[in-house]
């Protein structure tokens, strides 16, 4: 997903012991010809779909917190 000249990717990990999904968020952007990446992890969710949605929201919120991106 693209947001404010950034790319947000969300992958999820399943905790088999708890049967819960955790989002892993990757935000990348280009500034001065370089690519920067910031990784996040969040809380866990019952479904993969919920984890992906929460991860996207987390990435967008992080991007919006930076005025100079």
mmCIF file of N, CA, C and O in Angstrom:
data_model
loop_
_atom_site.group_PDB
_atom_site.id
_atom_site.type_symbol
_atom_site.label_atom_id
_atom_site.label_comp_id
_atom_site.label_asym_id
_atom_site.label_seq_id
_atom_site.Cartn_x
_atom_site.Cartn_y
_atom_site.Cartn_z
ATOM 1 N N UNK A 1 0.845 -1.170 0.000
ATOM 2 C CA UNK A 1 0.000 0.000 0.000
ATOM 3 C C UNK A 1 0.891 1.234 0.000
ATOM 4 O O UNK A 1 1.906 1.267 0.683
ATOM 5 N N UNK A 2 0.503 2.260 -0.736
ATOM 6 C CA UNK A 2 1.228 3.531 -0.763
ATOM 7 C C UNK A 2 0.484 4.550 0.086
ATOM 8 O O UNK A 2 -0.728 4.625 0.059
ATOM 9 N N UNK A 3 1.272 5.339 0.830
ATOM 10 C CA UNK A 3 0.713 6.422 1.637
ATOM 11 C C UNK A 3 1.781 7.496 1.769
ATOM 12 O O UNK A 3 2.881 7.221 2.249
ATOM 13 N N UNK A 4 1.481 8.710 1.300
ATOM 14 C CA UNK A 4 2.400 9.849 1.381
ATOM 15 C C UNK A 4 3.801 9.521 0.878
ATOM 16 O O UNK A 4 4.784 9.717 1.573
ATOM 17 N N UNK A 5 3.912 9.031 -0.319
ATOM 18 C CA UNK A 5 5.196 8.686 -0.933
ATOM 19 C C UNK A 5 5.955 7.591 -0.189
ATOM 20 O O UNK A 5 7.167 7.465 -0.332
ATOM 21 N N UNK A 6 5.269 6.829 0.620
ATOM 22 C CA UNK A 6 5.872 5.690 1.322
ATOM 23 C C UNK A 6 5.171 4.410 0.883
ATOM 24 O O UNK A 6 4.048 4.438 0.407
ATOM 25 N N UNK A 7 5.841 3.303 1.075
ATOM 26 C CA UNK A 7 5.244 1.997 0.814
ATOM 27 C C UNK A 7 5.117 1.284 2.152
ATOM 28 O O UNK A 7 6.081 1.207 2.914
ATOM 29 N N UNK A 8 3.906 0.790 2.446
ATOM 30 C CA UNK A 8 3.640 0.065 3.680
ATOM 31 C C UNK A 8 3.354 -1.391 3.313
ATOM 32 O O UNK A 8 2.454 -1.663 2.534
ATOM 33 N N UNK A 9 4.144 -2.300 3.871
ATOM 34 C CA UNK A 9 3.930 -3.735 3.688
ATOM 35 C C UNK A 9 3.664 -4.352 5.048
ATOM 36 O O UNK A 9 4.332 -3.993 6.021
ATOM 37 N N UNK A 10 2.712 -5.262 5.098
ATOM 38 C CA UNK A 10 2.403 -5.943 6.356
ATOM 39 C C UNK A 10 2.511 -7.450 6.147
ATOM 40 O O UNK A 10 1.896 -8.000 5.240
ATOM 41 N N UNK A 11 3.307 -8.078 6.970
ATOM 42 C CA UNK A 11 3.388 -9.534 7.031
ATOM 43 C C UNK A 11 2.897 -9.937 8.410
ATOM 44 O O UNK A 11 2.908 -9.126 9.334
ATOM 45 N N UNK A 12 2.486 -11.159 8.542
ATOM 46 C CA UNK A 12 1.979 -11.625 9.828
ATOM 47 C C UNK A 12 2.658 -12.918 10.239
ATOM 48 O O UNK A 12 2.992 -13.747 9.397
ATOM 49 N N UNK A 13 2.836 -13.069 11.544
ATOM 50 C CA UNK A 13 3.394 -14.291 12.118
ATOM 51 C C UNK A 13 2.330 -14.927 12.998
ATOM 52 O O UNK A 13 1.658 -14.240 13.757
ATOM 53 N N UNK A 14 2.214 -16.238 12.886
ATOM 54 C CA UNK A 14 1.259 -16.973 13.714
ATOM 55 C C UNK A 14 1.993 -17.573 14.902
ATOM 56 O O UNK A 14 2.991 -18.275 14.748
ATOM 57 N N UNK A 15 1.507 -17.272 16.089
ATOM 58 C CA UNK A 15 2.003 -17.904 17.315
ATOM 59 C C UNK A 15 1.173 -19.163 17.513
ATOM 60 O O UNK A 15 0.029 -19.097 17.953
ATOM 61 N N UNK A 16 1.743 -20.309 17.149
ATOM 62 C CA UNK A 16 0.994 -21.572 17.204
ATOM 63 C C UNK A 16 0.519 -21.900 18.611
ATOM 64 O O UNK A 16 -0.576 -22.443 18.789
ATOM 65 N N UNK A 17 1.306 -21.568 19.613
ATOM 66 C CA UNK A 17 0.940 -21.886 20.995
ATOM 67 C C UNK A 17 -0.314 -21.129 21.436
ATOM 68 O O UNK A 17 -1.140 -21.653 22.178
ATOM 69 N N UNK A 18 -0.441 -19.898 20.945
ATOM 70 C CA UNK A 18 -1.590 -19.069 21.340
ATOM 71 C C UNK A 18 -2.650 -18.983 20.244
ATOM 72 O O UNK A 18 -3.725 -18.426 20.472
ATOM 73 N N UNK A 19 -2.331 -19.474 19.054
ATOM 74 C CA UNK A 19 -3.228 -19.370 17.892
ATOM 75 C C UNK A 19 -3.645 -17.924 17.642
ATOM 76 O O UNK A 19 -4.818 -17.631 17.416
ATOM 77 N N UNK A 20 -2.656 -17.033 17.677
ATOM 78 C CA UNK A 20 -2.912 -15.611 17.441
ATOM 79 C C UNK A 20 -1.897 -15.076 16.437
ATOM 80 O O UNK A 20 -0.778 -15.549 16.354
ATOM 81 N N UNK A 21 -2.331 -14.062 15.671
ATOM 82 C CA UNK A 21 -1.521 -13.459 14.623
ATOM 83 C C UNK A 21 -0.933 -12.129 15.099
ATOM 84 O O UNK A 21 -1.624 -11.334 15.726
ATOM 85 N N UNK A 22 0.323 -11.877 14.744
ATOM 86 C CA UNK A 22 0.980 -10.606 15.063
ATOM 87 C C UNK A 22 1.450 -9.948 13.766
ATOM 88 O O UNK A 22 2.088 -10.599 12.935
ATOM 89 N N UNK A 23 1.153 -8.647 13.592
ATOM 90 C CA UNK A 23 1.597 -7.951 12.387
ATOM 91 C C UNK A 23 3.062 -7.520 12.498
ATOM 92 O O UNK A 23 3.545 -7.188 13.576
ATOM 93 N N UNK A 24 3.746 -7.566 11.361
ATOM 94 C CA UNK A 24 5.090 -7.015 11.227
ATOM 95 C C UNK A 24 4.993 -5.995 10.097
ATOM 96 O O UNK A 24 4.660 -6.344 8.968
ATOM 97 N N UNK A 25 5.257 -4.736 10.408
ATOM 98 C CA UNK A 25 5.039 -3.649 9.458
ATOM 99 C C UNK A 25 6.373 -3.129 8.941
ATOM 100 O O UNK A 25 7.290 -2.872 9.719
ATOM 101 N N UNK A 26 6.466 -2.965 7.636
ATOM 102 C CA UNK A 26 7.650 -2.460 6.961
ATOM 103 C C UNK A 26 7.244 -1.176 6.239
ATOM 104 O O UNK A 26 6.345 -1.207 5.402
ATOM 105 N N UNK A 27 7.879 -0.058 6.590
ATOM 106 C CA UNK A 27 7.608 1.221 5.923
ATOM 107 C C UNK A 27 8.886 1.645 5.222
ATOM 108 O O UNK A 27 9.940 1.733 5.848
ATOM 109 N N UNK A 28 8.811 1.888 3.926
ATOM 110 C CA UNK A 28 9.993 2.327 3.193
ATOM 111 C C UNK A 28 9.680 3.568 2.371
ATOM 112 O O UNK A 28 8.557 3.785 1.946
ATOM 113 N N UNK A 29 10.719 4.365 2.181
ATOM 114 C CA UNK A 29 10.581 5.580 1.390
ATOM 115 C C UNK A 29 11.952 5.938 0.854
ATOM 116 O O UNK A 29 12.961 5.426 1.302
ATOM 117 N N UNK A 30 11.982 6.831 -0.117
ATOM 118 C CA UNK A 30 13.247 7.243 -0.726
ATOM 119 C C UNK A 30 13.475 8.708 -0.410
ATOM 120 O O UNK A 30 12.610 9.544 -0.614
ATOM 121 N N UNK A 31 14.659 8.990 0.134
ATOM 122 C CA UNK A 31 15.030 10.386 0.340
ATOM 123 C C UNK A 31 16.490 10.524 -0.062
ATOM 124 O O UNK A 31 17.348 9.766 0.390
ATOM 125 N N UNK A 32 16.763 11.437 -0.940
ATOM 126 C CA UNK A 32 18.120 11.645 -1.447
ATOM 127 C C UNK A 32 18.708 10.375 -2.060
ATOM 128 O O UNK A 32 19.894 10.081 -1.891
ATOM 129 N N UNK A 33 17.887 9.594 -2.726
ATOM 130 C CA UNK A 33 18.360 8.391 -3.388
ATOM 131 C C UNK A 33 18.563 7.196 -2.488
ATOM 132 O O UNK A 33 19.033 6.162 -2.922
ATOM 133 N N UNK A 34 18.246 7.336 -1.218
ATOM 134 C CA UNK A 34 18.388 6.227 -0.274
ATOM 135 C C UNK A 34 17.013 5.683 0.084
ATOM 136 O O UNK A 34 16.019 6.384 0.026
ATOM 137 N N UNK A 35 16.974 4.434 0.475
ATOM 138 C CA UNK A 35 15.731 3.825 0.929
ATOM 139 C C UNK A 35 15.866 3.546 2.424
ATOM 140 O O UNK A 35 16.850 2.939 2.855
ATOM 141 N N UNK A 36 14.932 4.023 3.197
ATOM 142 C CA UNK A 36 14.927 3.800 4.636
ATOM 143 C C UNK A 36 13.804 2.852 4.997
ATOM 144 O O UNK A 36 12.761 2.852 4.365
ATOM 145 N N UNK A 37 14.001 2.052 6.011
ATOM 146 C CA UNK A 37 12.998 1.075 6.427
ATOM 147 C C UNK A 37 12.839 1.136 7.932
ATOM 148 O O UNK A 37 13.820 1.227 8.667
ATOM 149 N N UNK A 38 11.635 1.091 8.394
ATOM 150 C CA UNK A 38 11.325 1.056 9.818
ATOM 151 C C UNK A 38 10.406 -0.127 10.058
ATOM 152 O O UNK A 38 9.398 -0.275 9.384
ATOM 153 N N UNK A 39 10.764 -1.001 10.984
ATOM 154 C CA UNK A 39 9.955 -2.182 11.274
ATOM 155 C C UNK A 39 9.238 -2.021 12.603
ATOM 156 O O UNK A 39 9.778 -1.451 13.543
ATOM 157 N N UNK A 40 8.035 -2.525 12.664
ATOM 158 C CA UNK A 40 7.235 -2.460 13.878
ATOM 159 C C UNK A 40 6.661 -3.834 14.172
ATOM 160 O O UNK A 40 6.421 -4.616 13.283
ATOM 161 N N UNK A 41 6.385 -4.082 15.403
ATOM 162 C CA UNK A 41 5.566 -5.233 15.756
ATOM 163 C C UNK A 41 4.466 -4.720 16.662
ATOM 164 O O UNK A 41 4.628 -3.724 17.352
ATOM 165 N N UNK A 42 3.363 -5.382 16.635
ATOM 166 C CA UNK A 42 2.232 -4.937 17.438
ATOM 167 C C UNK A 42 1.683 -6.058 18.283
ATOM 168 O O UNK A 42 2.300 -7.112 18.427
ATOM 169 N N UNK A 43 0.543 -5.816 18.825
ATOM 170 C CA UNK A 43 -0.091 -6.859 19.629
ATOM 171 C C UNK A 43 -0.644 -7.954 18.722
ATOM 172 O O UNK A 43 -0.597 -7.839 17.509
ATOM 173 N N UNK A 44 -1.164 -8.999 19.307
ATOM 174 C CA UNK A 44 -1.648 -10.130 18.514
ATOM 175 C C UNK A 44 -3.170 -10.102 18.371
ATOM 176 O O UNK A 44 -3.871 -9.486 19.175
ATOM 177 N N UNK A 45 -3.653 -10.793 17.331
ATOM 178 C CA UNK A 45 -5.063 -10.780 16.971
ATOM 179 C C UNK A 45 -5.555 -12.195 16.684
ATOM 180 O O UNK A 45 -4.770 -13.073 16.328
ATOM 181 N N UNK A 46 -6.834 -12.385 16.786
ATOM 182 C CA UNK A 46 -7.432 -13.702 16.558
ATOM 183 C C UNK A 46 -7.326 -14.149 15.104
ATOM 184 O O UNK A 46 -7.123 -15.317 14.826
ATOM 185 N N UNK A 47 -7.453 -13.204 14.160
ATOM 186 C CA UNK A 47 -7.399 -13.564 12.745
ATOM 187 C C UNK A 47 -6.269 -12.822 12.037
ATOM 188 O O UNK A 47 -5.848 -11.742 12.469
ATOM 189 N N UNK A 48 -5.813 -13.420 10.945
ATOM 190 C CA UNK A 48 -4.776 -12.779 10.130
ATOM 191 C C UNK A 48 -5.298 -11.468 9.548
ATOM 192 O O UNK A 48 -4.578 -10.476 9.478
ATOM 193 N N UNK A 49 -6.547 -11.454 9.135
ATOM 194 C CA UNK A 49 -7.154 -10.253 8.553
ATOM 195 C C UNK A 49 -7.118 -9.093 9.545
ATOM 196 O O UNK A 49 -6.801 -7.959 9.177
ATOM 197 N N UNK A 50 -7.445 -9.357 10.808
ATOM 198 C CA UNK A 50 -7.395 -8.315 11.840
ATOM 199 C C UNK A 50 -5.962 -7.812 12.037
ATOM 200 O O UNK A 50 -5.737 -6.609 12.196
ATOM 201 N N UNK A 51 -4.999 -8.729 11.998
ATOM 202 C CA UNK A 51 -3.597 -8.347 12.177
ATOM 203 C C UNK A 51 -3.113 -7.469 11.021
ATOM 204 O O UNK A 51 -2.428 -6.471 11.240
ATOM 205 N N UNK A 52 -3.483 -7.819 9.798
ATOM 206 C CA UNK A 52 -3.100 -7.027 8.629
ATOM 207 C C UNK A 52 -3.710 -5.634 8.722
ATOM 208 O O UNK A 52 -3.020 -4.622 8.512
ATOM 209 N N UNK A 53 -4.988 -5.543 9.049
ATOM 210 C CA UNK A 53 -5.647 -4.244 9.157
ATOM 211 C C UNK A 53 -4.985 -3.384 10.228
ATOM 212 O O UNK A 53 -4.721 -2.197 10.022
ATOM 213 N N UNK A 54 -4.703 -3.963 11.382
ATOM 214 C CA UNK A 54 -4.051 -3.217 12.464
ATOM 215 C C UNK A 54 -2.649 -2.779 12.040
ATOM 216 O O UNK A 54 -2.215 -1.666 12.359
ATOM 217 N N UNK A 55 -1.945 -3.633 11.308
ATOM 218 C CA UNK A 55 -0.618 -3.283 10.826
ATOM 219 C C UNK A 55 -0.644 -2.118 9.851
ATOM 220 O O UNK A 55 0.188 -1.210 9.926
ATOM 221 N N UNK A 56 -1.601 -2.128 8.925
ATOM 222 C CA UNK A 56 -1.744 -1.008 7.988
ATOM 223 C C UNK A 56 -2.044 0.286 8.731
ATOM 224 O O UNK A 56 -1.454 1.330 8.451
ATOM 225 N N UNK A 57 -2.949 0.224 9.687
ATOM 226 C CA UNK A 57 -3.285 1.411 10.479
ATOM 227 C C UNK A 57 -2.075 1.916 11.250
ATOM 228 O O UNK A 57 -1.830 3.120 11.332
ATOM 229 N N UNK A 58 -1.289 0.993 11.804
ATOM 230 C CA UNK A 58 -0.093 1.359 12.554
ATOM 231 C C UNK A 58 0.927 2.045 11.638
ATOM 232 O O UNK A 58 1.514 3.072 11.999
ATOM 233 N N UNK A 59 1.134 1.494 10.445
ATOM 234 C CA UNK A 59 2.069 2.090 9.496
ATOM 235 C C UNK A 59 1.643 3.476 9.053
ATOM 236 O O UNK A 59 2.458 4.402 9.007
ATOM 237 N N UNK A 60 0.361 3.644 8.740
ATOM 238 C CA UNK A 60 -0.157 4.947 8.316
ATOM 239 C C UNK A 60 -0.023 5.963 9.440
ATOM 240 O O UNK A 60 0.392 7.109 9.221
ATOM 241 N N UNK A 61 -0.339 5.564 10.640
ATOM 242 C CA UNK A 61 -0.224 6.464 11.800
ATOM 243 C C UNK A 61 1.226 6.891 11.991
ATOM 244 O O UNK A 61 1.514 8.054 12.260
ATOM 245 N N UNK A 62 2.166 5.944 11.841
ATOM 246 C CA UNK A 62 3.580 6.275 11.988
ATOM 247 C C UNK A 62 4.016 7.261 10.909
ATOM 248 O O UNK A 62 4.696 8.246 11.193
ATOM 249 N N UNK A 63 3.620 7.009 9.657
ATOM 250 C CA UNK A 63 3.969 7.920 8.558
ATOM 251 C C UNK A 63 3.413 9.309 8.816
ATOM 252 O O UNK A 63 4.102 10.318 8.653
ATOM 253 N N UNK A 64 2.150 9.381 9.234
ATOM 254 C CA UNK A 64 1.516 10.678 9.457
ATOM 255 C C UNK A 64 2.135 11.444 10.622
ATOM 256 O O UNK A 64 1.991 12.661 10.716
ATOM 257 N N UNK A 65 2.853 10.758 11.501
ATOM 258 C CA UNK A 65 3.489 11.436 12.631
ATOM 259 C C UNK A 65 4.744 12.195 12.198
ATOM 260 O O UNK A 65 5.253 13.037 12.937
ATOM 261 N N UNK A 66 5.255 11.901 11.001
ATOM 262 C CA UNK A 66 6.450 12.573 10.494
ATOM 263 C C UNK A 66 6.045 13.633 9.470
ATOM 264 O O UNK A 66 5.579 13.311 8.386
ATOM 265 N N UNK A 67 6.226 14.892 9.814
ATOM 266 C CA UNK A 67 5.835 15.979 8.921
ATOM 267 C C UNK A 67 6.763 16.137 7.730
ATOM 268 O O UNK A 67 6.359 16.637 6.693
ATOM 269 N N UNK A 68 8.019 15.707 7.865
ATOM 270 C CA UNK A 68 8.981 15.944 6.794
ATOM 271 C C UNK A 68 9.134 14.796 5.807
ATOM 272 O O UNK A 68 10.024 14.808 4.977
ATOM 273 N N UNK A 69 8.269 13.798 5.862
ATOM 274 C CA UNK A 69 8.344 12.723 4.866
ATOM 275 C C UNK A 69 7.683 13.146 3.578
ATOM 276 O O UNK A 69 6.762 13.887 3.542
#
